[in-house]
């Protein structure tokens, strides 16, 4: 049996295996997601060791969601679910978005009311999140499964991004 893999997924696998620059991997992940799931907003964050902070390392909309250093993650039900338990979260309406995110008004202004958050894990440890947003009721469980595959290619790039960020902070 031969299975035809989507070209965007093949390109992501190639980038994850061969690119030293994590930004190239993140761009390939965004392209794969655009082709296979769809989004209005696509961001990637790494979890700073210790888990109290995250840093955005990729954004499809750098005006609304810039790469602006670290932010403290206070205890929230969303953080407990995604960052601590390592569980995927799917929200398909503004009530879900308001429950999960303090910046729900910004999200709504972008026309987004659905979100998939994938905890990116390496060896069982959450090292980052893949965050995919679009209009209300845009996503299905099949989209979640596809996004989890995309997220599976990101741990190495997230580790490299974290190392680069730490080196830049020391300079």
PDB file of C-alpha atoms in Angstrom:
ATOM      1  CA  UNK A   1       0.000   0.000   0.000  1.00  0.00           C
ATOM      2  CA  UNK A   2       1.340   3.398  -0.992  1.00  0.00           C
ATOM      3  CA  UNK A   3       0.197   6.543   0.768  1.00  0.00           C
ATOM      4  CA  UNK A   4       0.650   9.899  -0.921  1.00  0.00           C
ATOM      5  CA  UNK A   5       1.934  12.409   1.646  1.00  0.00           C
ATOM      6  CA  UNK A   6       1.054  16.080   1.186  1.00  0.00           C
ATOM      7  CA  UNK A   7       3.965  18.063  -0.313  1.00  0.00           C
ATOM      8  CA  UNK A   8       3.755  20.673   2.490  1.00  0.00           C
ATOM      9  CA  UNK A   9       4.228  17.939   5.100  1.00  0.00           C
ATOM     10  CA  UNK A  10       7.198  16.522   3.180  1.00  0.00           C
ATOM     11  CA  UNK A  11       8.710  20.027   3.030  1.00  0.00           C
ATOM     12  CA  UNK A  12       8.225  20.422   6.798  1.00  0.00           C
ATOM     13  CA  UNK A  13       9.889  17.067   7.478  1.00  0.00           C
ATOM     14  CA  UNK A  14      12.814  18.078   5.282  1.00  0.00           C
ATOM     15  CA  UNK A  15      13.176  21.470   6.999  1.00  0.00           C
ATOM     16  CA  UNK A  16      12.986  19.920  10.471  1.00  0.00           C
ATOM     17  CA  UNK A  17      15.727  17.437   9.561  1.00  0.00           C
ATOM     18  CA  UNK A  18      18.067  19.749   7.679  1.00  0.00           C
ATOM     19  CA  UNK A  19      17.623  23.389   8.703  1.00  0.00           C
ATOM     20  CA  UNK A  20      19.854  24.778  11.444  1.00  0.00           C
ATOM     21  CA  UNK A  21      17.860  28.033  11.536  1.00  0.00           C
ATOM     22  CA  UNK A  22      14.680  27.392  13.543  1.00  0.00           C
ATOM     23  CA  UNK A  23      12.886  30.186  11.676  1.00  0.00           C
ATOM     24  CA  UNK A  24      13.045  28.117   8.475  1.00  0.00           C
ATOM     25  CA  UNK A  25      11.355  25.220  10.272  1.00  0.00           C
ATOM     26  CA  UNK A  26       8.691  27.534  11.703  1.00  0.00           C
ATOM     27  CA  UNK A  27       7.971  28.952   8.233  1.00  0.00           C
ATOM     28  CA  UNK A  28       7.645  25.408   6.864  1.00  0.00           C
ATOM     29  CA  UNK A  29       5.273  24.526   9.718  1.00  0.00           C
ATOM     30  CA  UNK A  30       3.150  27.583   8.931  1.00  0.00           C
ATOM     31  CA  UNK A  31       3.052  26.637   5.235  1.00  0.00           C
ATOM     32  CA  UNK A  32       2.075  23.045   6.091  1.00  0.00           C
ATOM     33  CA  UNK A  33      -0.671  24.275   8.380  1.00  0.00           C
ATOM     34  CA  UNK A  34      -1.971  26.712   5.744  1.00  0.00           C
ATOM     35  CA  UNK A  35      -2.160  23.875   3.227  1.00  0.00           C
ATOM     36  CA  UNK A  36      -3.608  21.211   5.517  1.00  0.00           C
ATOM     37  CA  UNK A  37      -5.622  22.948   8.270  1.00  0.00           C
ATOM     38  CA  UNK A  38      -5.889  26.669   7.519  1.00  0.00           C
ATOM     39  CA  UNK A  39      -5.507  29.692   9.784  1.00  0.00           C
ATOM     40  CA  UNK A  40      -5.854  33.428  10.152  1.00  0.00           C
ATOM     41  CA  UNK A  41      -3.220  33.480  12.904  1.00  0.00           C
ATOM     42  CA  UNK A  42      -0.395  31.004  13.468  1.00  0.00           C
ATOM     43  CA  UNK A  43       2.079  31.402  16.332  1.00  0.00           C
ATOM     44  CA  UNK A  44       4.725  29.275  18.022  1.00  0.00           C
ATOM     45  CA  UNK A  45       5.994  29.791  21.566  1.00  0.00           C
ATOM     46  CA  UNK A  46       8.694  28.037  23.539  1.00  0.00           C
ATOM     47  CA  UNK A  47       8.415  27.380  27.244  1.00  0.00           C
ATOM     48  CA  UNK A  48      11.310  28.899  29.183  1.00  0.00           C
ATOM     49  CA  UNK A  49      12.897  26.272  31.482  1.00  0.00           C
ATOM     50  CA  UNK A  50      11.009  26.292  34.765  1.00  0.00           C
ATOM     51  CA  UNK A  51       7.704  26.770  32.949  1.00  0.00           C
ATOM     52  CA  UNK A  52       6.765  30.182  34.374  1.00  0.00           C
ATOM     53  CA  UNK A  53       7.439  32.071  31.134  1.00  0.00           C
ATOM     54  CA  UNK A  54       6.913  31.604  27.401  1.00  0.00           C
ATOM     55  CA  UNK A  55       8.461  33.383  24.434  1.00  0.00           C
ATOM     56  CA  UNK A  56       6.849  33.841  21.010  1.00  0.00           C
ATOM     57  CA  UNK A  57       9.322  32.764  18.334  1.00  0.00           C
ATOM     58  CA  UNK A  58       7.051  32.809  15.269  1.00  0.00           C
ATOM     59  CA  UNK A  59       3.972  34.784  14.266  1.00  0.00           C
ATOM     60  CA  UNK A  60       2.039  34.962  11.015  1.00  0.00           C
ATOM     61  CA  UNK A  61       0.873  38.430  12.134  1.00  0.00           C
ATOM     62  CA  UNK A  62       3.849  40.232  13.699  1.00  0.00           C
ATOM     63  CA  UNK A  63       1.865  43.468  13.992  1.00  0.00           C
ATOM     64  CA  UNK A  64      -0.834  42.016  16.265  1.00  0.00           C
ATOM     65  CA  UNK A  65       1.420  39.319  17.797  1.00  0.00           C
ATOM     66  CA  UNK A  66       5.056  40.439  17.582  1.00  0.00           C
ATOM     67  CA  UNK A  67       8.123  38.557  18.698  1.00  0.00           C
ATOM     68  CA  UNK A  68       8.561  40.592  21.877  1.00  0.00           C
ATOM     69  CA  UNK A  69      10.536  38.576  24.346  1.00  0.00           C
ATOM     70  CA  UNK A  70       9.218  36.643  27.292  1.00  0.00           C
ATOM     71  CA  UNK A  71       5.906  36.869  29.090  1.00  0.00           C
ATOM     72  CA  UNK A  72       4.968  35.471  32.459  1.00  0.00           C
ATOM     73  CA  UNK A  73       2.298  32.786  32.451  1.00  0.00           C
ATOM     74  CA  UNK A  74       0.285  33.053  35.631  1.00  0.00           C
ATOM     75  CA  UNK A  75      -1.674  30.026  36.757  1.00  0.00           C
ATOM     76  CA  UNK A  76      -4.711  29.588  34.491  1.00  0.00           C
ATOM     77  CA  UNK A  77      -6.932  26.623  33.652  1.00  0.00           C
ATOM     78  CA  UNK A  78      -5.637  26.808  30.045  1.00  0.00           C
ATOM     79  CA  UNK A  79      -2.004  26.813  31.210  1.00  0.00           C
ATOM     80  CA  UNK A  80      -2.660  23.878  33.505  1.00  0.00           C
ATOM     81  CA  UNK A  81      -4.243  21.911  30.667  1.00  0.00           C
ATOM     82  CA  UNK A  82      -1.807  22.714  27.840  1.00  0.00           C
ATOM     83  CA  UNK A  83       1.494  23.614  29.521  1.00  0.00           C
ATOM     84  CA  UNK A  84       1.403  21.437  32.632  1.00  0.00           C
ATOM     85  CA  UNK A  85      -0.662  18.420  31.544  1.00  0.00           C
ATOM     86  CA  UNK A  86       0.533  18.541  27.928  1.00  0.00           C
ATOM     87  CA  UNK A  87      -2.973  18.178  26.538  1.00  0.00           C
ATOM     88  CA  UNK A  88      -4.211  19.641  23.266  1.00  0.00           C
ATOM     89  CA  UNK A  89      -6.970  22.274  23.526  1.00  0.00           C
ATOM     90  CA  UNK A  90      -9.640  23.011  20.928  1.00  0.00           C
ATOM     91  CA  UNK A  91     -11.955  25.996  21.230  1.00  0.00           C
ATOM     92  CA  UNK A  92     -14.503  26.743  18.527  1.00  0.00           C
ATOM     93  CA  UNK A  93     -16.247  29.901  19.722  1.00  0.00           C
ATOM     94  CA  UNK A  94     -15.736  33.213  21.537  1.00  0.00           C
ATOM     95  CA  UNK A  95     -16.869  31.744  24.878  1.00  0.00           C
ATOM     96  CA  UNK A  96     -13.974  29.282  24.606  1.00  0.00           C
ATOM     97  CA  UNK A  97     -11.557  32.046  23.585  1.00  0.00           C
ATOM     98  CA  UNK A  98     -12.623  34.261  26.513  1.00  0.00           C
ATOM     99  CA  UNK A  99     -12.148  31.305  28.899  1.00  0.00           C
ATOM    100  CA  UNK A 100      -8.623  30.673  27.653  1.00  0.00           C
ATOM    101  CA  UNK A 101      -7.039  34.007  26.765  1.00  0.00           C
ATOM    102  CA  UNK A 102      -6.777  37.416  28.433  1.00  0.00           C
ATOM    103  CA  UNK A 103      -6.233  38.983  24.977  1.00  0.00           C
ATOM    104  CA  UNK A 104      -9.540  37.682  23.610  1.00  0.00           C
ATOM    105  CA  UNK A 105     -10.480  41.148  22.313  1.00  0.00           C
ATOM    106  CA  UNK A 106      -7.383  41.250  20.085  1.00  0.00           C
ATOM    107  CA  UNK A 107      -8.164  37.743  18.881  1.00  0.00           C
ATOM    108  CA  UNK A 108     -11.745  38.787  18.040  1.00  0.00           C
ATOM    109  CA  UNK A 109     -10.510  41.880  16.136  1.00  0.00           C
ATOM    110  CA  UNK A 110      -8.511  39.543  13.906  1.00  0.00           C
ATOM    111  CA  UNK A 111     -11.719  37.681  13.066  1.00  0.00           C
ATOM    112  CA  UNK A 112     -10.726  34.654  15.098  1.00  0.00           C
ATOM    113  CA  UNK A 113     -12.978  32.683  17.428  1.00  0.00           C
ATOM    114  CA  UNK A 114     -11.603  29.163  17.007  1.00  0.00           C
ATOM    115  CA  UNK A 115      -8.265  27.920  18.284  1.00  0.00           C
ATOM    116  CA  UNK A 116      -6.154  24.787  18.389  1.00  0.00           C
ATOM    117  CA  UNK A 117      -3.301  24.763  20.907  1.00  0.00           C
ATOM    118  CA  UNK A 118      -0.855  21.904  20.521  1.00  0.00           C
ATOM    119  CA  UNK A 119       1.620  21.301  23.335  1.00  0.00           C
ATOM    120  CA  UNK A 120       4.897  20.542  21.576  1.00  0.00           C
ATOM    121  CA  UNK A 121       6.590  17.802  23.555  1.00  0.00           C
ATOM    122  CA  UNK A 122      10.048  16.293  23.543  1.00  0.00           C
ATOM    123  CA  UNK A 123      10.551  13.191  25.618  1.00  0.00           C
ATOM    124  CA  UNK A 124       7.194  13.886  27.286  1.00  0.00           C
ATOM    125  CA  UNK A 125       8.196  17.409  28.389  1.00  0.00           C
ATOM    126  CA  UNK A 126       6.272  20.397  26.999  1.00  0.00           C
ATOM    127  CA  UNK A 127       8.873  22.589  25.283  1.00  0.00           C
ATOM    128  CA  UNK A 128       6.461  24.907  23.474  1.00  0.00           C
ATOM    129  CA  UNK A 129       3.055  25.421  21.921  1.00  0.00           C
ATOM    130  CA  UNK A 130       1.725  25.573  18.399  1.00  0.00           C
ATOM    131  CA  UNK A 131      -1.225  27.997  18.269  1.00  0.00           C
ATOM    132  CA  UNK A 132      -3.615  28.036  15.326  1.00  0.00           C
ATOM    133  CA  UNK A 133      -6.586  30.426  15.116  1.00  0.00           C
ATOM    134  CA  UNK A 134      -9.375  31.079  12.615  1.00  0.00           C
ATOM    135  CA  UNK A 135     -13.075  31.994  12.420  1.00  0.00           C
ATOM    136  CA  UNK A 136     -15.619  30.379  14.746  1.00  0.00           C
ATOM    137  CA  UNK A 137     -16.293  26.678  14.201  1.00  0.00           C
ATOM    138  CA  UNK A 138     -13.410  26.337  11.759  1.00  0.00           C
ATOM    139  CA  UNK A 139     -11.776  23.294  13.288  1.00  0.00           C
ATOM    140  CA  UNK A 140     -12.605  19.614  13.683  1.00  0.00           C
ATOM    141  CA  UNK A 141     -10.942  16.761  15.536  1.00  0.00           C
ATOM    142  CA  UNK A 142      -9.315  15.786  12.233  1.00  0.00           C
ATOM    143  CA  UNK A 143      -7.733  19.275  12.080  1.00  0.00           C
ATOM    144  CA  UNK A 144      -6.471  18.759  15.626  1.00  0.00           C
ATOM    145  CA  UNK A 145      -4.886  15.446  14.626  1.00  0.00           C
ATOM    146  CA  UNK A 146      -3.221  17.079  11.614  1.00  0.00           C
ATOM    147  CA  UNK A 147      -1.945  19.959  13.775  1.00  0.00           C
ATOM    148  CA  UNK A 148      -0.504  17.423  16.239  1.00  0.00           C
ATOM    149  CA  UNK A 149       1.495  15.869  13.374  1.00  0.00           C
ATOM    150  CA  UNK A 150       2.799  19.324  12.395  1.00  0.00           C
ATOM    151  CA  UNK A 151       3.720  20.014  16.023  1.00  0.00           C
ATOM    152  CA  UNK A 152       5.638  16.752  16.156  1.00  0.00           C
ATOM    153  CA  UNK A 153       8.255  18.218  13.827  1.00  0.00           C
ATOM    154  CA  UNK A 154       8.960  21.255  16.055  1.00  0.00           C
ATOM    155  CA  UNK A 155      10.827  20.174  19.235  1.00  0.00           C
ATOM    156  CA  UNK A 156      14.331  20.452  17.756  1.00  0.00           C
ATOM    157  CA  UNK A 157      13.649  23.885  16.252  1.00  0.00           C
ATOM    158  CA  UNK A 158      12.117  25.076  19.533  1.00  0.00           C
ATOM    159  CA  UNK A 159      15.209  23.914  21.460  1.00  0.00           C
ATOM    160  CA  UNK A 160      17.451  25.752  18.983  1.00  0.00           C
ATOM    161  CA  UNK A 161      15.285  28.898  19.253  1.00  0.00           C
ATOM    162  CA  UNK A 162      15.488  28.755  23.054  1.00  0.00           C
ATOM    163  CA  UNK A 163      19.272  28.400  22.905  1.00  0.00           C
ATOM    164  CA  UNK A 164      19.551  31.374  20.536  1.00  0.00           C
ATOM    165  CA  UNK A 165      17.264  33.482  22.759  1.00  0.00           C
ATOM    166  CA  UNK A 166      19.301  32.633  25.856  1.00  0.00           C
ATOM    167  CA  UNK A 167      22.547  33.552  24.071  1.00  0.00           C
ATOM    168  CA  UNK A 168      21.041  36.859  22.890  1.00  0.00           C
ATOM    169  CA  UNK A 169      19.895  37.652  26.436  1.00  0.00           C
ATOM    170  CA  UNK A 170      23.452  37.139  27.733  1.00  0.00           C
ATOM    171  CA  UNK A 171      24.953  39.472  25.093  1.00  0.00           C
TER     172      UNK A 171
END
